[in-house]
Amino acid sequence: DGKDNEYMKRIREGIARGIQMAINGLRGAKICFGEIKLAGLVRGEPNTEPDEVMRTMCVEFGFSRIMLVNFGIHPTAIYSRLITGDIAYFLTENLGSLVGGEAMFINGAQGGVQPVGGGWINARSIGEKLALGAVQSLQDSPVIPTSSAIIIKQKIIYVPLQNTRFI
């Protein structure tokens, strides 16, 4: 069958060791969530109302901090053939300067939602405003106790597909 059983055994053992190391390294963390409305940064297509609410999560453990920022914006304002981090770059760099740690931008609903204006200066301006908004959104947010359980729920919904050429 072409399968190397000894190699597969080493892979399984390595995965098991990795899982055990992660379990042994578990430690408490502080988690907080925030929301803030940031008007004037995005525009929608005609008859489209953009979601102007930024949602933020901050996790602190020891001296480390990780922030997740969720906002509904198509994160490109530069419009060039260059490969850039665009708005997300300026957001994460500014957050790093303001609060330290690492930051990650996660797009919210962005269909038909564009940044107001374009170019390098506008990308920087929007990134800076998003970073300040993220910090402000967390200022009065309560810290979730480290003993809190995190529950994940899901529900599969089947929607009839009318345009069969889509797939």
Coordinates of N, CA and C in Angstrom, one line a residue:
D1 N 0.8 -1.2 0.0 CA 0.0 0.0 0.0 C 0.9 1.3 0.0
G2 N 2.2 1.1 0.1 CA 3.1 2.3 0.0 C 3.2 3.1 1.3
K3 N 2.5 2.6 2.4 CA 2.5 3.4 3.6 C 3.7 2.9 4.5
D4 N 4.5 3.9 5.0 CA 5.6 3.6 5.9 C 5.1 3.6 7.4
N5 N 4.8 2.4 7.9 CA 4.2 2.2 9.2 C 5.1 2.8 10.3
E6 N 6.4 2.6 10.2 CA 7.3 3.2 11.2 C 7.2 4.7 11.2
Y7 N 7.2 5.3 10.1 CA 7.1 6.8 10.0 C 5.8 7.2 10.5
M8 N 4.7 6.6 10.2 CA 3.4 6.9 10.7 C 3.3 6.8 12.3
K9 N 4.0 5.8 12.8 CA 4.1 5.7 14.3 C 4.8 6.8 14.9
R10 N 6.0 7.3 14.3 CA 6.7 8.4 14.8 C 5.8 9.7 14.7
I11 N 5.1 9.9 13.7 CA 4.2 11.0 13.6 C 3.2 11.0 14.7
R12 N 2.5 9.9 14.9 CA 1.5 9.8 16.0 C 2.1 10.1 17.4
E13 N 3.3 9.5 17.6 CA 4.0 9.8 18.9 C 4.4 11.2 19.0
G14 N 4.8 11.9 18.0 CA 5.2 13.3 18.0 C 4.0 14.2 18.3
I15 N 2.8 13.8 17.7 CA 1.6 14.6 17.9 C 1.2 14.4 19.4
A16 N 1.3 13.2 19.9 CA 0.9 13.0 21.3 C 1.8 13.7 22.3
R17 N 3.1 13.8 22.0 CA 4.0 14.5 22.8 C 3.7 16.0 22.8
G18 N 3.4 16.5 21.6 CA 3.0 17.9 21.4 C 1.8 18.3 22.2
I19 N 0.8 17.4 22.2 CA -0.5 17.7 22.9 C -0.2 17.7 24.4
Q20 N 0.6 16.7 24.9 CA 1.0 16.6 26.3 C 1.7 17.9 26.8
M21 N 2.7 18.4 25.9 CA 3.4 19.6 26.3 C 2.5 20.8 26.4
A22 N 1.5 20.9 25.5 CA 0.5 22.0 25.5 C -0.3 21.9 26.8
I23 N -0.8 20.7 27.2 CA -1.5 20.5 28.4 C -0.7 20.9 29.6
N24 N 0.6 20.4 29.7 CA 1.4 20.8 30.8 C 1.7 22.2 30.9
G25 N 1.7 23.0 29.8 CA 2.0 24.4 29.8 C 0.8 25.3 30.0
L26 N -0.4 24.7 30.2 CA -1.5 25.6 30.4 C -1.3 26.5 31.6
R27 N -1.8 27.8 31.5 CA -1.7 28.7 32.6 C -2.9 29.7 32.4
G28 N -3.2 30.4 33.5 CA -4.3 31.3 33.5 C -4.1 32.5 32.6
A29 N -5.2 33.1 32.2 CA -5.1 34.3 31.3 C -6.2 35.2 31.7
K30 N -6.0 36.5 31.4 CA -7.1 37.5 31.5 C -7.7 37.8 30.1
I31 N -9.0 37.7 30.0 CA -9.6 37.9 28.7 C -10.7 39.0 28.8
C32 N -10.7 39.9 27.9 CA -11.8 40.9 27.9 C -12.2 41.2 26.4
F33 N -13.4 41.7 26.3 CA -14.0 41.9 25.0 C -14.5 43.4 25.0
G34 N -14.5 44.0 23.8 CA -15.0 45.4 23.7 C -15.7 45.6 22.4
E35 N -16.5 46.7 22.3 CA -17.2 47.1 21.1 C -17.2 48.6 21.1
I36 N -17.1 49.2 19.9 CA -17.1 50.6 19.7 C -17.6 50.9 18.3
K37 N -18.4 51.9 18.2 CA -18.9 52.4 16.9 C -17.9 53.4 16.3
L38 N -17.4 53.1 15.1 CA -16.4 54.0 14.4 C -17.1 54.5 13.1
A39 N -17.8 55.6 13.2 CA -18.5 56.1 12.1 C -17.5 56.8 11.1
G40 N -17.9 56.8 9.8 CA -17.2 57.6 8.8 C -15.9 56.9 8.2
L41 N -15.6 55.7 8.6 CA -14.4 55.0 8.0 C -14.8 54.2 6.8
V42 N -16.0 53.7 6.7 CA -16.4 52.9 5.5 C -17.7 53.4 4.9
R43 N -17.8 53.0 3.6 CA -19.0 53.4 2.9 C -19.5 52.1 2.2
G44 N -20.8 52.0 2.1 CA -21.4 50.8 1.5 C -21.9 51.1 0.1
E45 N -22.2 50.1 -0.7 CA -22.8 50.2 -2.0 C -24.2 50.8 -1.8
P46 N -24.8 51.4 -2.8 CA -26.2 51.9 -2.7 C -27.1 50.8 -2.0
N47 N -27.9 51.2 -1.1 CA -28.8 50.4 -0.4 C -28.1 49.4 0.5
T48 N -26.9 49.6 0.9 CA -26.1 48.8 1.8 C -25.7 49.6 3.0
E49 N -26.1 49.2 4.1 CA -25.7 49.9 5.4 C -24.5 49.1 6.0
P50 N -23.3 49.7 6.0 CA -22.2 49.0 6.6 C -22.3 48.9 8.1
D51 N -21.7 47.9 8.7 CA -21.6 47.7 10.1 C -20.4 48.5 10.6
E52 N -20.7 49.5 11.3 CA -19.6 50.4 11.8 C -19.1 50.1 13.2
V53 N -19.5 48.9 13.7 CA -19.1 48.5 15.1 C -17.9 47.6 15.0
M54 N -16.8 48.1 15.7 CA -15.6 47.3 15.8 C -15.7 46.4 17.1
R55 N -15.3 45.1 17.0 CA -15.4 44.2 18.1 C -13.9 43.8 18.4
T56 N -13.5 43.8 19.6 CA -12.2 43.5 20.0 C -12.1 42.5 21.1
M57 N -11.0 41.7 21.1 CA -10.8 40.7 22.2 C -9.3 40.9 22.6
C58 N -9.0 40.9 23.8 CA -7.7 41.0 24.3 C -7.4 39.8 25.3
V59 N -6.3 39.1 25.1 CA -5.9 38.0 26.0 C -4.6 38.4 26.5
E60 N -4.5 38.4 27.9 CA -3.2 38.7 28.5 C -2.8 37.5 29.4
F61 N -1.6 37.0 29.2 CA -1.0 35.9 30.1 C 0.4 36.3 30.4
G62 N 0.7 36.4 31.6 CA 2.0 36.8 32.0 C 2.3 38.2 31.5
F63 N 3.4 38.3 30.8 CA 3.8 39.6 30.2 C 3.4 39.7 28.7
S64 N 2.6 38.7 28.2 CA 2.2 38.7 26.8 C 0.8 39.2 26.6
R65 N 0.6 39.8 25.5 CA -0.8 40.3 25.2 C -1.0 40.0 23.7
I66 N -2.2 39.5 23.4 CA -2.7 39.3 22.1 C -4.0 40.0 21.9
M67 N -4.2 40.7 20.8 CA -5.4 41.4 20.5 C -6.0 40.9 19.2
L68 N -7.3 40.6 19.1 CA -8.0 40.4 17.9 C -8.9 41.5 17.6
V69 N -8.9 42.1 16.4 CA -9.7 43.2 16.0 C -10.6 42.8 14.9
N70 N -11.9 42.9 15.0 CA -12.8 42.6 14.0 C -13.6 43.8 13.5
F71 N -13.5 44.1 12.2 CA -14.2 45.3 11.7 C -14.6 45.1 10.3
G72 N -15.8 45.5 9.9 CA -16.3 45.2 8.5 C -15.8 46.3 7.6
I73 N -14.6 46.0 6.9 CA -14.1 46.9 6.0 C -13.2 46.1 5.0
H74 N -13.3 46.4 3.7 CA -12.4 45.8 2.7 C -11.1 46.5 3.0
P75 N -10.0 45.7 3.5 CA -8.9 46.4 4.1 C -7.8 46.9 3.1
T76 N -8.3 47.3 1.9 CA -7.3 47.8 0.9 C -7.7 49.2 0.5
A77 N -6.8 50.2 0.7 CA -7.1 51.6 0.4 C -6.0 52.1 -0.6
I78 N -4.9 51.3 -0.7 CA -3.7 51.8 -1.5 C -4.0 51.7 -3.0
Y79 N -4.6 50.6 -3.4 CA -5.0 50.4 -4.8 C -3.7 50.5 -5.7
S80 N -2.8 49.6 -5.5 CA -1.6 49.6 -6.4 C -1.3 48.1 -6.7
R81 N -0.2 48.0 -7.5 CA 0.2 46.6 -7.8 C 1.2 46.1 -6.7
L82 N 1.5 46.9 -5.7 CA 2.4 46.5 -4.7 C 1.7 45.5 -3.7
I83 N 2.5 44.6 -3.2 CA 1.9 43.7 -2.2 C 2.2 44.3 -0.8
T84 N 1.1 44.7 -0.1 CA 1.3 45.4 1.1 C 0.3 44.9 2.2
G85 N 0.5 45.2 3.4 CA -0.4 44.9 4.5 C -1.5 45.9 4.5
D86 N -1.4 47.1 3.8 CA -2.4 48.1 3.7 C -2.9 48.5 5.1
I87 N -4.2 48.6 5.2 CA -4.9 49.1 6.4 C -4.5 48.2 7.6
A88 N -4.5 46.9 7.4 CA -4.2 46.0 8.5 C -2.8 46.2 9.1
Y89 N -1.9 46.5 8.2 CA -0.5 46.8 8.7 C -0.5 48.0 9.6
F90 N -1.1 49.1 9.2 CA -1.1 50.3 10.0 C -1.8 50.1 11.3
L91 N -2.9 49.3 11.3 CA -3.6 48.9 12.5 C -2.8 48.2 13.5
T92 N -2.2 47.1 13.0 CA -1.4 46.2 13.9 C -0.1 46.9 14.4
E93 N 0.5 47.7 13.6 CA 1.7 48.4 14.0 C 1.4 49.5 15.1
N94 N 0.3 50.2 14.9 CA -0.1 51.2 15.9 C -0.6 50.5 17.2
L95 N -1.3 49.4 17.1 CA -1.7 48.7 18.3 C -0.5 48.3 19.1
G96 N 0.5 47.7 18.4 CA 1.8 47.3 19.0 C 2.4 48.5 19.8
S97 N 2.4 49.7 19.2 CA 3.0 50.8 19.8 C 2.2 51.3 21.0
L98 N 0.9 51.2 20.9 CA 0.0 51.8 21.9 C -0.1 50.9 23.1
V99 N -0.2 49.6 23.0 CA -0.4 48.7 24.1 C 0.6 47.5 24.2
G100 N 1.4 47.3 23.2 CA 2.4 46.2 23.2 C 1.7 44.9 22.8
G101 N 2.5 43.9 22.7 CA 2.0 42.6 22.3 C 1.8 42.5 20.8
E102 N 1.0 41.5 20.5 CA 0.7 41.1 19.1 C -0.8 41.5 18.8
A103 N -1.0 41.8 17.5 CA -2.4 42.1 17.1 C -2.7 41.4 15.8
M104 N -4.0 41.1 15.6 CA -4.4 40.5 14.4 C -5.7 41.1 14.0
F105 N -5.8 41.4 12.7 CA -7.1 42.0 12.1 C -7.8 40.8 11.5
I106 N -9.1 40.8 11.8 CA -10.0 39.8 11.2 C -11.2 40.5 10.6
N107 N -11.3 40.4 9.3 CA -12.4 41.1 8.5 C -13.7 40.7 9.1
G108 N -14.6 41.7 9.2 CA -16.0 41.5 9.5 C -16.7 41.4 8.1
A109 N -18.0 41.6 8.1 CA -18.7 41.5 6.9 C -18.2 42.7 6.0
Q110 N -17.7 42.3 4.8 CA -17.0 43.3 4.0 C -17.6 43.4 2.6
G111 N -18.6 42.6 2.3 CA -19.2 42.6 0.9 C -19.8 44.0 0.6
G112 N -19.2 44.7 -0.4 CA -19.7 46.0 -0.8 C -19.3 47.1 0.1
V113 N -18.4 46.8 1.1 CA -18.0 47.9 2.1 C -16.6 48.3 1.8
Q114 N -16.4 49.5 1.4 CA -15.1 50.0 1.1 C -14.6 51.1 2.1
P115 N -13.3 51.3 2.2 CA -12.8 52.4 3.0 C -13.2 53.7 2.4
V116 N -13.4 54.7 3.2 CA -13.7 56.1 2.7 C -12.3 56.6 2.2
G117 N -12.2 56.9 1.0 CA -10.9 57.5 0.4 C -10.0 56.4 0.1
G118 N -8.8 56.8 -0.5 CA -7.8 55.8 -0.9 C -6.4 56.4 -0.8
G119 N -5.4 55.6 -1.1 CA -4.1 56.0 -1.0 C -3.4 55.6 0.3
W120 N -2.0 55.8 0.3 CA -1.2 55.5 1.4 C -1.6 56.3 2.7
I121 N -1.8 57.6 2.5 CA -2.1 58.4 3.6 C -3.4 58.0 4.3
N122 N -4.4 57.7 3.4 CA -5.7 57.2 3.9 C -5.6 55.8 4.6
A123 N -4.8 55.0 4.0 CA -4.6 53.6 4.7 C -4.0 53.8 6.1
R124 N -3.0 54.7 6.2 CA -2.4 55.0 7.5 C -3.4 55.6 8.4
S125 N -4.2 56.5 8.0 CA -5.2 57.2 8.8 C -6.2 56.2 9.3
I126 N -6.8 55.4 8.5 CA -7.8 54.4 8.9 C -7.2 53.4 9.9
G127 N -5.9 52.9 9.6 CA -5.3 52.0 10.5 C -5.1 52.6 11.9
E128 N -4.7 53.9 11.9 CA -4.5 54.6 13.2 C -5.8 54.7 13.9
K129 N -6.9 55.1 13.2 CA -8.2 55.2 13.9 C -8.7 53.9 14.4
L130 N -8.5 52.8 13.6 CA -8.9 51.5 14.1 C -8.1 51.1 15.3
A131 N -6.8 51.4 15.4 CA -6.0 51.0 16.6 C -6.5 51.8 17.8
L132 N -6.7 53.1 17.6 CA -7.3 53.9 18.8 C -8.6 53.4 19.2
G133 N -9.5 53.0 18.2 CA -10.8 52.5 18.5 C -10.7 51.2 19.3
A134 N -9.7 50.3 18.9 CA -9.6 49.1 19.6 C -9.2 49.3 21.1
V135 N -8.3 50.2 21.3 CA -7.8 50.5 22.7 C -9.0 51.1 23.5
Q136 N -9.8 52.1 22.9 CA -10.9 52.7 23.6 C -12.0 51.7 23.8
S137 N -12.2 50.7 23.0 CA -13.3 49.7 23.1 C -13.0 48.8 24.4
L138 N -11.8 48.7 24.8 CA -11.4 47.8 25.9 C -11.3 48.6 27.2
Q139 N -11.3 49.9 27.2 CA -11.1 50.7 28.4 C -12.0 50.3 29.6
D140 N -13.2 50.2 29.4 CA -14.2 49.9 30.5 C -14.7 48.5 30.4
S141 N -14.1 47.6 29.6 CA -14.7 46.3 29.5 C -14.3 45.4 30.7
P142 N -15.2 44.6 31.2 CA -14.8 43.8 32.4 C -13.9 42.6 31.9
V143 N -13.1 42.2 32.9 CA -12.2 41.1 32.6 C -13.0 39.8 32.9
I144 N -12.9 38.8 32.0 CA -13.6 37.6 32.2 C -12.8 36.7 33.1
P145 N -13.4 36.2 34.2 CA -12.6 35.4 35.2 C -11.9 34.2 34.5
T146 N -10.7 33.9 34.9 CA -10.0 32.8 34.3 C -10.6 31.4 34.5
S147 N -11.5 31.3 35.5 CA -12.2 30.1 35.7 C -13.4 29.9 34.8
S148 N -13.7 30.9 33.9 CA -14.9 30.8 33.1 C -14.7 29.7 32.0
A149 N -15.7 29.0 31.7 CA -15.7 28.0 30.7 C -16.0 28.7 29.3
I150 N -15.3 28.2 28.3 CA -15.6 28.7 27.0 C -16.4 27.6 26.3
I151 N -17.6 28.0 25.8 CA -18.5 27.0 25.2 C -18.6 27.4 23.7
I152 N -18.5 26.4 22.9 CA -18.7 26.6 21.4 C -19.9 25.8 21.0
K153 N -20.8 26.6 20.3 CA -22.0 26.0 19.8 C -22.0 26.1 18.3
Q154 N -22.6 25.2 17.6 CA -22.8 25.3 16.1 C -24.1 24.7 15.7
K155 N -24.6 25.2 14.6 CA -25.8 24.6 14.0 C -25.6 24.7 12.5
I156 N -25.8 23.6 11.8 CA -25.7 23.5 10.4 C -27.0 23.9 9.8
I157 N -27.0 24.8 8.9 CA -28.3 25.3 8.2 C -28.1 25.0 6.7
Y158 N -29.0 24.3 6.2 CA -29.0 24.0 4.7 C -30.0 25.0 4.0
V159 N -29.4 25.7 3.0 CA -30.2 26.7 2.3 C -30.3 26.2 0.9
P160 N -31.5 26.2 0.3 CA -31.7 25.7 -1.1 C -30.9 26.6 -2.0
L161 N -30.2 26.0 -3.0 CA -29.4 26.8 -4.0 C -30.2 26.9 -5.2
Q162 N -30.4 28.1 -5.7 CA -31.2 28.3 -6.9 C -30.3 28.5 -8.1
N163 N -29.1 29.0 -7.9 CA -28.2 29.2 -9.1 C -27.3 28.0 -9.1
T164 N -27.6 26.9 -9.8 CA -26.8 25.7 -9.8 C -25.5 25.9 -10.6
R165 N -25.4 26.9 -11.3 CA -24.1 27.2 -12.1 C -23.1 27.8 -11.1
F166 N -23.5 28.2 -9.9 CA -22.6 28.8 -9.0 C -21.5 27.8 -8.5
I167 N -21.9 26.5 -8.3 CA -20.9 25.6 -7.8 C -20.1 25.0 -8.9

